[in-house]
């Protein structure tokens, strides 16, 4: 009986406890994210809801600091270099997608001739400009390329040149009234928009504001350039973002702190190692004694403090009452290496570069782990190549080049249309495991999972050019009577299948797949 009473009382207690947890009348409990609350943990977290363009206020300070880091911080300079090397390499090439061999050869020759003289500054070729664009885009967050039409009498392969301009050339100017501004147009962040929001023009400084005698950003100092003549290369991170932000924006404070800490440790070591040893002499008033190390008179510095120089191999007996105590400076600290390694791992992650690639530190990294790391980085590079560099830079340059050739009469309308149809081929990646990677590629081609042309393009080569070279090599080998193991037409020992002798058979009756058949 007592047991039943106890159970009954506990049930009442549970009901009462549940009643106390219900919301008061008129209030409804709502499920929500903890990160949306303003509790003790998050009350100091200020989160302004600024738009994509107000959020980049102070952009010029970010650029200035990013450029300073690129000059003086090795990690920033290395990250900028690694990105440009992997995004562009030796160049992103254009391969015409047409079957007409004669027209194809004509377009390639015209493009190659123009690529050598396309720089308006006369310093780089087309592929050097691509690398310059990539470096500035990563460092400053954006870069501009102006299409400069030229006269026919200038003697260029195509009457067009390219001028790469730094981000500072377009000021962060916002206005609705300026000389030459059409009705309904407005300028936002130095970009002119028409009444329906299309980019109509860019307003450029006539001289770089960092080189000019004055730094005024008034409209009198600016020149309006139609948007059709400007390529704006940047990677927007939010919809509606008009200007690009440096790749290093998130890591600049950490880069500065790491550099200051490393310098402090270095200076501490320098100061600690300035003193090699100390000589203890008898108290003042005693008879002067010679220098215990040189035997001569005691030398003093400008401040009157005695100096005792050391030479290699010196052995000296001390005078009575004298003693030598050697300095034992502190080291950099047992955790210095691990701390710096961790900090640079954060920097590498913030800049999008694998730590191993940024620093060259391959400690405790297996081949399998390194392959995963590099493959992930290559995916990021390909994303930026095909989402930013190729559509914003390469394709627009190719279209402008074809139009310039058409206006110059170098190409007909049909040829200019064909010239725009190209396959872009960034420089191919090196094999991580040459034997395994090549074998896998061969199997993909034989299984029909990939074409031979696609495999060649992935290496950054032109399938048409490769096949023409192969045909020329084979014809030359046949003319000279050469039989080489490297010739894929060779089967077994000394047997070759040629177009003139299709009935030739290998010496072995049961050739294995490894024999090359």
Short mmCIF file of C-alpha atoms in Angstrom, two decimals:
data_model
loop_
_atom_site.label_atom_id
_atom_site.label_comp_id
_atom_site.label_asym_id
_atom_site.label_seq_id
_atom_site.Cartn_x
_atom_site.Cartn_y
_atom_site.Cartn_z
CA UNK A 1 0.00 0.00 0.00
CA UNK A 2 2.83 2.30 0.84
CA UNK A 3 4.47 1.53 -2.48
CA UNK A 4 1.36 2.53 -4.48
CA UNK A 5 1.17 5.81 -2.56
CA UNK A 6 4.77 6.56 -3.38
CA UNK A 7 4.20 5.95 -7.10
CA UNK A 8 1.09 8.15 -7.06
CA UNK A 9 2.93 10.99 -5.38
CA UNK A 10 5.82 10.80 -7.83
CA UNK A 11 3.41 10.98 -10.76
CA UNK A 12 1.85 14.13 -9.31
CA UNK A 13 5.27 15.61 -8.83
CA UNK A 14 6.19 14.90 -12.45
CA UNK A 15 3.00 16.52 -13.69
CA UNK A 16 3.64 19.60 -11.57
CA UNK A 17 7.17 19.86 -12.83
CA UNK A 18 5.99 19.59 -16.43
CA UNK A 19 3.43 22.32 -15.84
CA UNK A 20 6.08 24.71 -14.63
CA UNK A 21 8.01 24.32 -17.93
CA UNK A 22 5.10 25.33 -20.13
CA UNK A 23 5.21 28.88 -21.58
CA UNK A 24 2.96 31.44 -19.94
CA UNK A 25 -0.47 31.98 -21.51
CA UNK A 26 -0.25 33.97 -24.73
CA UNK A 27 3.32 32.92 -25.45
CA UNK A 28 4.42 30.19 -27.87
CA UNK A 29 7.75 28.32 -27.71
CA UNK A 30 9.62 28.70 -31.00
CA UNK A 31 12.55 26.52 -32.11
CA UNK A 32 15.49 28.55 -33.38
CA UNK A 33 19.22 28.35 -34.01
CA UNK A 34 21.48 28.98 -31.05
CA UNK A 35 23.57 31.25 -33.28
CA UNK A 36 20.52 33.51 -33.70
CA UNK A 37 20.24 34.19 -29.98
CA UNK A 38 21.84 36.88 -27.83
CA UNK A 39 22.88 34.82 -24.85
CA UNK A 40 25.94 35.21 -22.71
CA UNK A 41 28.23 33.59 -25.28
CA UNK A 42 27.10 35.74 -28.22
CA UNK A 43 26.05 39.04 -26.66
CA UNK A 44 29.32 40.75 -27.65
CA UNK A 45 29.21 39.60 -31.25
CA UNK A 46 28.44 42.66 -33.40
CA UNK A 47 27.06 41.57 -36.78
CA UNK A 48 26.02 44.50 -38.99
CA UNK A 49 23.88 43.52 -41.95
CA UNK A 50 25.76 45.60 -44.53
CA UNK A 51 25.39 44.96 -48.23
CA UNK A 52 28.09 43.54 -50.51
CA UNK A 53 29.49 46.94 -51.47
CA UNK A 54 29.29 48.75 -48.13
CA UNK A 55 30.96 45.71 -46.56
CA UNK A 56 34.16 46.43 -48.51
CA UNK A 57 34.53 49.95 -47.12
CA UNK A 58 38.20 50.65 -46.57
CA UNK A 59 39.09 48.60 -49.65
CA UNK A 60 42.05 50.83 -50.47
CA UNK A 61 43.59 50.18 -47.05
CA UNK A 62 43.25 46.45 -47.66
CA UNK A 63 44.95 46.81 -51.04
CA UNK A 64 47.78 48.90 -49.60
CA UNK A 65 48.41 46.38 -46.85
CA UNK A 66 48.15 43.45 -49.24
CA UNK A 67 50.71 45.02 -51.57
CA UNK A 68 53.00 45.76 -48.63
CA UNK A 69 52.70 42.15 -47.50
CA UNK A 70 53.47 40.99 -51.03
CA UNK A 71 56.65 43.06 -50.91
CA UNK A 72 57.82 42.30 -47.38
CA UNK A 73 56.14 39.13 -46.08
CA UNK A 74 57.51 35.95 -47.59
CA UNK A 75 54.27 34.00 -47.04
CA UNK A 76 52.18 36.53 -48.97
CA UNK A 77 54.72 36.71 -51.77
CA UNK A 78 54.90 32.92 -51.97
CA UNK A 79 51.09 32.57 -52.01
CA UNK A 80 50.77 35.12 -54.82
CA UNK A 81 53.46 33.35 -56.82
CA UNK A 82 51.98 29.87 -56.23
CA UNK A 83 48.54 31.00 -57.38
CA UNK A 84 49.85 32.63 -60.56
CA UNK A 85 52.04 29.63 -61.34
CA UNK A 86 49.22 27.12 -60.97
CA UNK A 87 46.49 29.21 -62.59
CA UNK A 88 48.47 30.26 -65.67
CA UNK A 89 51.78 28.39 -65.75
CA UNK A 90 53.30 28.94 -69.16
CA UNK A 91 49.98 30.18 -70.53
CA UNK A 92 46.34 29.34 -71.22
CA UNK A 93 46.33 28.44 -74.91
CA UNK A 94 43.57 28.79 -77.52
CA UNK A 95 43.03 25.85 -79.89
CA UNK A 96 40.63 26.39 -82.85
CA UNK A 97 37.76 23.89 -82.99
CA UNK A 98 37.51 23.60 -86.77
CA UNK A 99 38.26 20.76 -89.16
CA UNK A 100 39.54 22.93 -92.03
CA UNK A 101 43.28 22.31 -91.80
CA UNK A 102 44.29 25.32 -93.89
CA UNK A 103 42.07 27.78 -91.98
CA UNK A 104 43.18 26.27 -88.70
CA UNK A 105 46.83 26.82 -89.58
CA UNK A 106 46.06 30.40 -90.66
CA UNK A 107 44.28 31.24 -87.40
CA UNK A 108 47.05 29.73 -85.27
CA UNK A 109 49.73 31.65 -87.17
CA UNK A 110 47.83 34.97 -86.87
CA UNK A 111 47.18 34.43 -83.17
CA UNK A 112 50.78 33.48 -82.40
CA UNK A 113 52.11 36.53 -84.28
CA UNK A 114 49.73 38.86 -82.44
CA UNK A 115 50.47 37.22 -79.05
CA UNK A 116 54.09 38.39 -79.32
CA UNK A 117 53.17 42.07 -79.82
CA UNK A 118 49.89 42.47 -77.94
CA UNK A 119 51.34 44.26 -74.89
CA UNK A 120 50.69 48.01 -75.09
CA UNK A 121 53.72 48.56 -72.86
CA UNK A 122 55.90 46.45 -75.15
CA UNK A 123 57.29 44.32 -72.31
CA UNK A 124 55.48 40.97 -72.20
CA UNK A 125 53.73 38.65 -74.61
CA UNK A 126 50.15 37.44 -74.20
CA UNK A 127 51.04 34.66 -71.77
CA UNK A 128 53.21 36.95 -69.68
CA UNK A 129 50.23 39.31 -69.44
CA UNK A 130 48.08 36.40 -68.26
CA UNK A 131 50.53 35.76 -65.41
CA UNK A 132 50.65 39.49 -64.58
CA UNK A 133 46.85 39.59 -64.43
CA UNK A 134 46.74 36.53 -62.16
CA UNK A 135 49.30 37.94 -59.72
CA UNK A 136 47.52 41.29 -59.44
CA UNK A 137 44.10 39.69 -59.15
CA UNK A 138 45.23 37.53 -56.23
CA UNK A 139 47.11 40.32 -54.47
CA UNK A 140 44.74 43.27 -54.97
CA UNK A 141 41.50 41.35 -55.51
CA UNK A 142 40.95 42.71 -59.01
CA UNK A 143 42.72 44.02 -62.08
CA UNK A 144 41.64 45.77 -65.28
CA UNK A 145 42.68 45.16 -68.87
CA UNK A 146 41.95 47.87 -71.41
CA UNK A 147 41.53 46.98 -75.07
CA UNK A 148 43.49 49.55 -77.07
CA UNK A 149 42.53 49.67 -80.80
CA UNK A 150 45.44 50.59 -83.06
CA UNK A 151 45.79 52.00 -86.56
CA UNK A 152 46.40 49.77 -89.56
CA UNK A 153 49.62 51.62 -90.34
CA UNK A 154 51.05 50.52 -86.97
CA UNK A 155 51.90 47.24 -88.67
CA UNK A 156 50.55 44.87 -86.02
CA UNK A 157 49.31 41.38 -86.84
CA UNK A 158 45.94 42.64 -85.55
CA UNK A 159 45.20 46.34 -84.85
CA UNK A 160 44.69 45.75 -81.13
CA UNK A 161 46.80 45.82 -77.98
CA UNK A 162 46.19 45.14 -74.30
CA UNK A 163 46.98 47.44 -71.38
CA UNK A 164 46.95 45.94 -67.88
CA UNK A 165 45.89 48.50 -65.23
CA UNK A 166 45.99 48.15 -61.47
CA UNK A 167 42.83 48.30 -59.38
CA UNK A 168 43.83 51.72 -57.99
CA UNK A 169 43.32 53.22 -61.46
CA UNK A 170 39.53 53.05 -60.95
CA UNK A 171 38.65 55.05 -57.80
CA UNK A 172 35.89 54.01 -55.41
CA UNK A 173 33.77 56.94 -56.58
CA UNK A 174 29.99 57.17 -56.05
CA UNK A 175 28.09 59.98 -57.75
CA UNK A 176 25.00 60.67 -59.80
CA UNK A 177 26.40 63.76 -61.51
CA UNK A 178 29.63 64.10 -63.41
CA UNK A 179 30.72 65.81 -66.65
CA UNK A 180 29.71 63.58 -69.54
CA UNK A 181 27.37 61.41 -67.47
CA UNK A 182 24.24 60.59 -69.45
CA UNK A 183 20.78 61.18 -67.93
CA UNK A 184 19.69 58.24 -65.81
CA UNK A 185 23.25 56.97 -65.45
CA UNK A 186 25.08 56.74 -62.13
CA UNK A 187 28.59 55.90 -60.96
CA UNK A 188 29.06 53.30 -58.26
CA UNK A 189 32.55 52.33 -57.07
CA UNK A 190 33.99 53.99 -60.18
CA UNK A 191 31.76 52.01 -62.56
CA UNK A 192 29.08 53.75 -64.61
CA UNK A 193 25.71 52.03 -64.89
CA UNK A 194 22.89 52.86 -67.25
CA UNK A 195 19.23 53.20 -66.35
CA UNK A 196 18.62 49.43 -66.34
CA UNK A 197 21.75 48.52 -64.37
CA UNK A 198 24.13 47.51 -67.16
CA UNK A 199 27.79 48.50 -67.02
CA UNK A 200 28.22 51.37 -69.43
CA UNK A 201 31.73 52.63 -68.68
CA UNK A 202 34.63 52.73 -66.23
CA UNK A 203 36.12 55.95 -64.91
CA UNK A 204 39.92 55.72 -64.85
CA UNK A 205 42.55 58.00 -63.38
CA UNK A 206 44.67 59.48 -66.14
CA UNK A 207 47.74 58.57 -64.09
CA UNK A 208 48.28 56.11 -61.30
CA UNK A 209 47.26 57.93 -58.08
CA UNK A 210 50.29 56.48 -56.31
CA UNK A 211 52.66 57.92 -58.91
CA UNK A 212 50.96 61.21 -59.74
CA UNK A 213 51.85 64.46 -57.97
CA UNK A 214 48.27 64.83 -56.71
CA UNK A 215 45.86 62.24 -55.37
CA UNK A 216 42.60 64.01 -56.17
CA UNK A 217 39.69 61.77 -57.11
CA UNK A 218 37.58 64.51 -58.62
CA UNK A 219 35.90 63.80 -61.92
CA UNK A 220 38.18 66.30 -63.69
CA UNK A 221 41.09 63.92 -63.16
CA UNK A 222 39.18 60.95 -64.59
CA UNK A 223 38.69 59.62 -68.09
CA UNK A 224 35.57 57.73 -69.15
CA UNK A 225 36.28 54.46 -70.97
CA UNK A 226 33.36 52.50 -72.48
CA UNK A 227 32.74 49.17 -70.79
CA UNK A 228 33.15 47.35 -74.11
CA UNK A 229 36.84 48.32 -74.02
CA UNK A 230 37.50 47.20 -70.44
CA UNK A 231 37.95 43.73 -68.98
CA UNK A 232 37.34 43.62 -65.24
CA UNK A 233 38.89 40.50 -63.70
CA UNK A 234 37.75 39.75 -60.18
CA UNK A 235 35.95 37.05 -58.19
CA UNK A 236 32.74 38.30 -56.58
CA UNK A 237 32.00 36.59 -53.28
CA UNK A 238 28.48 38.01 -52.92
CA UNK A 239 25.77 38.74 -55.50
CA UNK A 240 25.93 42.36 -56.59
CA UNK A 241 29.52 42.89 -55.45
CA UNK A 242 31.10 45.45 -57.77
CA UNK A 243 34.77 45.36 -56.77
CA UNK A 244 37.15 42.59 -55.80
CA UNK A 245 38.82 42.07 -52.42
CA UNK A 246 42.38 40.85 -51.92
CA UNK A 247 42.92 37.14 -51.38
CA UNK A 248 44.93 38.10 -48.29
CA UNK A 249 42.23 40.23 -46.61
CA UNK A 250 41.38 37.56 -44.03
CA UNK A 251 45.00 36.81 -43.11
CA UNK A 252 46.66 40.24 -43.18
CA UNK A 253 46.40 40.80 -39.38
CA UNK A 254 47.80 37.32 -38.72
CA UNK A 255 50.60 37.83 -41.24
CA UNK A 256 51.53 41.04 -39.48
CA UNK A 257 51.45 39.41 -36.06
CA UNK A 258 53.50 36.40 -37.15
CA UNK A 259 56.09 38.67 -38.72
CA UNK A 260 56.37 40.81 -35.58
CA UNK A 261 56.69 37.73 -33.36
CA UNK A 262 59.34 36.18 -35.58
CA UNK A 263 61.29 39.46 -35.69
CA UNK A 264 61.10 39.74 -31.88
CA UNK A 265 62.53 36.25 -31.45
CA UNK A 266 65.26 36.98 -33.97
CA UNK A 267 66.26 40.27 -32.28
CA UNK A 268 66.26 38.61 -28.87
CA UNK A 269 68.69 36.01 -30.17
CA UNK A 270 70.87 38.68 -31.77
CA UNK A 271 71.06 40.71 -28.56
CA UNK A 272 71.64 37.65 -26.38
CA UNK A 273 74.52 36.52 -28.58
CA UNK A 274 76.29 39.89 -28.64
CA UNK A 275 78.18 38.99 -25.45
CA UNK A 276 80.40 35.93 -25.68
CA UNK A 277 82.05 35.98 -22.24
CA UNK A 278 82.65 38.19 -19.20
CA UNK A 279 85.97 38.74 -17.37
CA UNK A 280 85.91 39.25 -13.60
CA UNK A 281 88.82 41.40 -12.37
CA UNK A 282 90.13 42.30 -8.90
CA UNK A 283 88.48 45.26 -7.15
CA UNK A 284 89.54 48.81 -7.97
CA UNK A 285 92.70 50.03 -6.29
CA UNK A 286 94.63 46.90 -7.02
CA UNK A 287 97.59 47.01 -9.35
CA UNK A 288 96.61 47.06 -13.04
CA UNK A 289 96.91 43.71 -14.73
CA UNK A 290 97.41 42.98 -18.40
CA UNK A 291 94.62 41.66 -20.62
CA UNK A 292 94.31 37.98 -19.70
CA UNK A 293 93.70 36.97 -23.30
CA UNK A 294 96.11 39.20 -25.23
CA UNK A 295 98.77 39.84 -22.59
CA UNK A 296 98.84 43.53 -23.50
CA UNK A 297 97.11 46.56 -22.07
CA UNK A 298 93.37 46.34 -21.57
CA UNK A 299 91.43 47.76 -24.55
CA UNK A 300 88.34 49.81 -23.90
CA UNK A 301 85.44 50.81 -26.11
CA UNK A 302 84.17 54.37 -26.74
CA UNK A 303 82.23 54.19 -23.48
CA UNK A 304 85.32 53.18 -21.46
CA UNK A 305 84.14 49.60 -20.95
CA UNK A 306 87.00 47.09 -21.34
CA UNK A 307 86.79 44.84 -24.40
CA UNK A 308 88.47 41.44 -24.60
CA UNK A 309 88.54 40.12 -28.16
CA UNK A 310 88.62 36.41 -28.99
CA UNK A 311 90.50 34.68 -31.80
CA UNK A 312 90.16 31.08 -32.98
CA UNK A 313 92.39 28.68 -31.08
CA UNK A 314 93.22 31.16 -28.30
CA UNK A 315 94.42 29.64 -25.02
CA UNK A 316 95.33 31.99 -22.18
CA UNK A 317 96.31 31.64 -18.55
CA UNK A 318 94.46 34.08 -16.34
CA UNK A 319 96.12 36.40 -13.85
CA UNK A 320 95.58 35.85 -10.13
CA UNK A 321 92.12 36.95 -9.04
CA UNK A 322 90.64 36.93 -12.57
CA UNK A 323 87.91 34.69 -13.88
CA UNK A 324 86.04 34.24 -17.16
CA UNK A 325 82.34 33.48 -17.33
CA UNK A 326 80.86 32.59 -20.71
CA UNK A 327 77.44 33.79 -21.77
CA UNK A 328 74.62 31.25 -22.05
CA UNK A 329 71.95 33.02 -24.13
CA UNK A 330 68.44 31.57 -24.20
CA UNK A 331 67.30 29.65 -27.25
CA UNK A 332 64.24 30.47 -29.34
CA UNK A 333 62.08 28.24 -27.19
CA UNK A 334 61.23 24.57 -27.43
CA UNK A 335 57.81 25.29 -28.94
CA UNK A 336 58.98 27.97 -31.39
CA UNK A 337 59.07 25.65 -34.42
CA UNK A 338 55.70 24.06 -33.72
CA UNK A 339 54.10 27.43 -33.03
CA UNK A 340 55.37 28.96 -36.28
CA UNK A 341 54.34 25.86 -38.20
CA UNK A 342 50.79 26.08 -36.83
CA UNK A 343 50.56 29.78 -37.61
CA UNK A 344 51.69 29.28 -41.19
CA UNK A 345 49.17 26.47 -41.57
CA UNK A 346 46.47 29.00 -40.70
CA UNK A 347 47.95 31.45 -43.22
CA UNK A 348 48.04 28.77 -45.90
CA UNK A 349 44.41 27.81 -45.26
CA UNK A 350 43.34 31.46 -45.38
CA UNK A 351 45.11 32.05 -48.69
CA UNK A 352 43.79 28.85 -50.29
CA UNK A 353 47.26 27.33 -50.74
CA UNK A 354 48.18 23.95 -49.23
CA UNK A 355 50.67 24.42 -46.40
CA UNK A 356 53.09 21.95 -48.00
CA UNK A 357 53.02 23.86 -51.28
CA UNK A 358 53.33 27.26 -49.61
CA UNK A 359 56.30 26.41 -47.40
CA UNK A 360 57.89 23.32 -48.97
CA UNK A 361 57.61 21.58 -45.58
CA UNK A 362 56.83 17.92 -46.34
CA UNK A 363 57.46 16.51 -42.87
CA UNK A 364 55.18 13.61 -41.90
CA UNK A 365 53.33 13.77 -45.25
CA UNK A 366 52.88 10.48 -47.09
CA UNK A 367 52.55 10.15 -50.86
CA UNK A 368 48.88 9.29 -50.51
CA UNK A 369 48.16 12.32 -48.33
CA UNK A 370 50.12 14.61 -50.64
CA UNK A 371 48.12 13.34 -53.61
CA UNK A 372 44.84 14.17 -51.86
CA UNK A 373 46.13 17.63 -50.94
CA UNK A 374 47.32 18.45 -54.47
CA UNK A 375 44.19 17.09 -56.15
CA UNK A 376 41.99 19.29 -53.95
CA UNK A 377 44.13 22.34 -54.75
CA UNK A 378 43.98 21.53 -58.47
CA UNK A 379 40.19 21.46 -58.32
CA UNK A 380 40.27 24.93 -56.80
CA UNK A 381 42.64 26.09 -59.55
CA UNK A 382 40.41 24.65 -62.27
CA UNK A 383 37.39 26.35 -60.76
CA UNK A 384 39.16 29.71 -60.89
CA UNK A 385 40.51 29.08 -64.37
CA UNK A 386 37.11 28.23 -65.85
CA UNK A 387 34.98 30.60 -63.77
CA UNK A 388 37.17 33.68 -63.75
CA UNK A 389 40.28 33.80 -65.93
CA UNK A 390 38.91 32.13 -69.07
CA UNK A 391 35.47 33.82 -69.23
CA UNK A 392 36.55 37.26 -67.97
CA UNK A 393 39.91 37.47 -69.74
CA UNK A 394 40.70 34.86 -72.39
CA UNK A 395 37.36 34.63 -74.19
CA UNK A 396 36.87 38.39 -74.31
CA UNK A 397 40.38 38.92 -75.66
CA UNK A 398 39.79 36.30 -78.34
CA UNK A 399 36.52 37.92 -79.42
CA UNK A 400 38.15 41.36 -79.55
CA UNK A 401 41.08 39.94 -81.56
CA UNK A 402 38.75 38.27 -84.08
CA UNK A 403 36.79 41.52 -84.48
CA UNK A 404 40.02 43.50 -84.99
CA UNK A 405 41.16 41.03 -87.66
CA UNK A 406 37.78 41.35 -89.36
CA UNK A 407 37.94 45.15 -89.38
CA UNK A 408 41.50 45.02 -90.70
CA UNK A 409 40.45 42.69 -93.52
CA UNK A 410 42.78 39.92 -92.34
CA UNK A 411 39.81 37.58 -91.80
CA UNK A 412 36.50 37.31 -93.56
CA UNK A 413 33.24 37.26 -91.64
CA UNK A 414 33.05 33.48 -91.78
CA UNK A 415 36.70 33.13 -90.73
CA UNK A 416 36.22 35.57 -87.85
CA UNK A 417 33.23 33.54 -86.65
CA UNK A 418 35.34 30.37 -86.82
CA UNK A 419 38.16 32.13 -84.96
CA UNK A 420 35.90 32.64 -81.94
CA UNK A 421 35.28 28.90 -81.66
CA UNK A 422 38.26 27.70 -79.64
CA UNK A 423 39.10 25.16 -76.96
CA UNK A 424 40.99 26.74 -74.07
CA UNK A 425 43.82 24.62 -72.75
CA UNK A 426 45.55 25.67 -69.51
CA UNK A 427 48.98 24.19 -68.94
CA UNK A 428 48.58 20.54 -67.96
CA UNK A 429 49.36 19.17 -64.53
CA UNK A 430 52.41 17.00 -64.07
CA UNK A 431 51.80 13.37 -63.18
CA UNK A 432 51.83 12.60 -59.47
CA UNK A 433 52.70 8.95 -60.23
CA UNK A 434 53.81 8.84 -63.89
CA UNK A 435 53.55 5.06 -64.43
CA UNK A 436 50.19 4.66 -62.70
CA UNK A 437 48.69 7.86 -64.11
CA UNK A 438 49.66 7.10 -67.71
CA UNK A 439 48.41 3.53 -67.41
CA UNK A 440 45.08 4.75 -66.03
CA UNK A 441 44.75 7.26 -68.88
CA UNK A 442 45.43 4.58 -71.48
CA UNK A 443 42.77 2.35 -69.95
CA UNK A 444 40.26 5.22 -69.95
CA UNK A 445 40.87 5.83 -73.65
CA UNK A 446 40.61 2.14 -74.54
CA UNK A 447 37.42 1.75 -72.51
CA UNK A 448 35.84 4.72 -74.30
CA UNK A 449 35.64 6.81 -71.12
CA UNK A 450 37.85 9.53 -72.61
CA UNK A 451 38.97 10.52 -76.08
CA UNK A 452 42.59 10.77 -77.09
CA UNK A 453 42.07 14.45 -77.92
CA UNK A 454 40.70 15.13 -74.43
CA UNK A 455 43.69 13.40 -72.85
CA UNK A 456 46.08 15.51 -74.92
CA UNK A 457 44.21 18.72 -74.10
CA UNK A 458 44.45 17.92 -70.39
CA UNK A 459 48.23 18.05 -70.78
CA UNK A 460 47.92 21.52 -72.31
CA UNK A 461 48.83 20.37 -75.84
CA UNK A 462 47.03 20.69 -79.15
CA UNK A 463 45.74 17.30 -80.41
CA UNK A 464 46.07 18.43 -84.02
CA UNK A 465 49.67 19.52 -83.53
CA UNK A 466 50.54 16.33 -81.63
CA UNK A 467 49.06 14.14 -84.35
CA UNK A 468 50.85 16.10 -87.08
CA UNK A 469 54.15 15.64 -85.22
CA UNK A 470 53.47 11.92 -84.79
CA UNK A 471 52.74 11.54 -88.50
CA UNK A 472 55.90 13.43 -89.40
CA UNK A 473 57.98 11.33 -87.00
CA UNK A 474 56.53 8.09 -88.35
CA UNK A 475 57.11 9.12 -91.98
CA UNK A 476 60.70 10.09 -91.21
CA UNK A 477 61.32 6.82 -89.36
CA UNK A 478 59.87 4.83 -92.30
CA UNK A 479 62.03 6.74 -94.77
CA UNK A 480 65.17 6.04 -92.76
CA UNK A 481 64.19 2.44 -92.02
CA UNK A 482 64.18 2.96 -88.25
CA UNK A 483 62.47 0.46 -85.95
CA UNK A 484 62.26 1.76 -82.40
CA UNK A 485 60.67 0.36 -79.26
CA UNK A 486 59.15 3.80 -78.67
CA UNK A 487 57.15 3.52 -81.90
CA UNK A 488 53.61 2.44 -80.92
CA UNK A 489 53.32 0.67 -84.28
CA UNK A 490 56.08 -1.73 -83.26
CA UNK A 491 54.82 -5.07 -81.96
CA UNK A 492 57.23 -7.52 -80.43
CA UNK A 493 60.74 -7.51 -81.83
CA UNK A 494 61.22 -5.97 -85.21
CA UNK A 495 57.67 -6.25 -86.55
CA UNK A 496 55.80 -3.10 -87.51
CA UNK A 497 52.29 -2.53 -88.81
CA UNK A 498 52.21 0.22 -91.42
CA UNK A 499 49.60 1.60 -93.73
CA UNK A 500 51.46 0.11 -96.68
CA UNK A 501 51.60 -3.35 -95.09
CA UNK A 502 48.36 -3.88 -93.13
CA UNK A 503 48.77 -7.67 -93.24
CA UNK A 504 51.90 -7.62 -91.09
CA UNK A 505 51.51 -9.72 -87.98
CA UNK A 506 53.56 -9.95 -84.82
CA UNK A 507 56.08 -12.71 -84.25
CA UNK A 508 54.17 -14.07 -81.27
CA UNK A 509 50.90 -15.90 -81.87
CA UNK A 510 49.23 -14.76 -78.67
CA UNK A 511 50.15 -11.12 -78.02
CA UNK A 512 49.35 -9.90 -74.54
CA UNK A 513 47.78 -6.49 -73.81
CA UNK A 514 51.12 -5.33 -72.45
CA UNK A 515 52.77 -5.79 -75.85
CA UNK A 516 51.07 -2.71 -77.22
CA UNK A 517 48.32 -4.27 -79.38
#
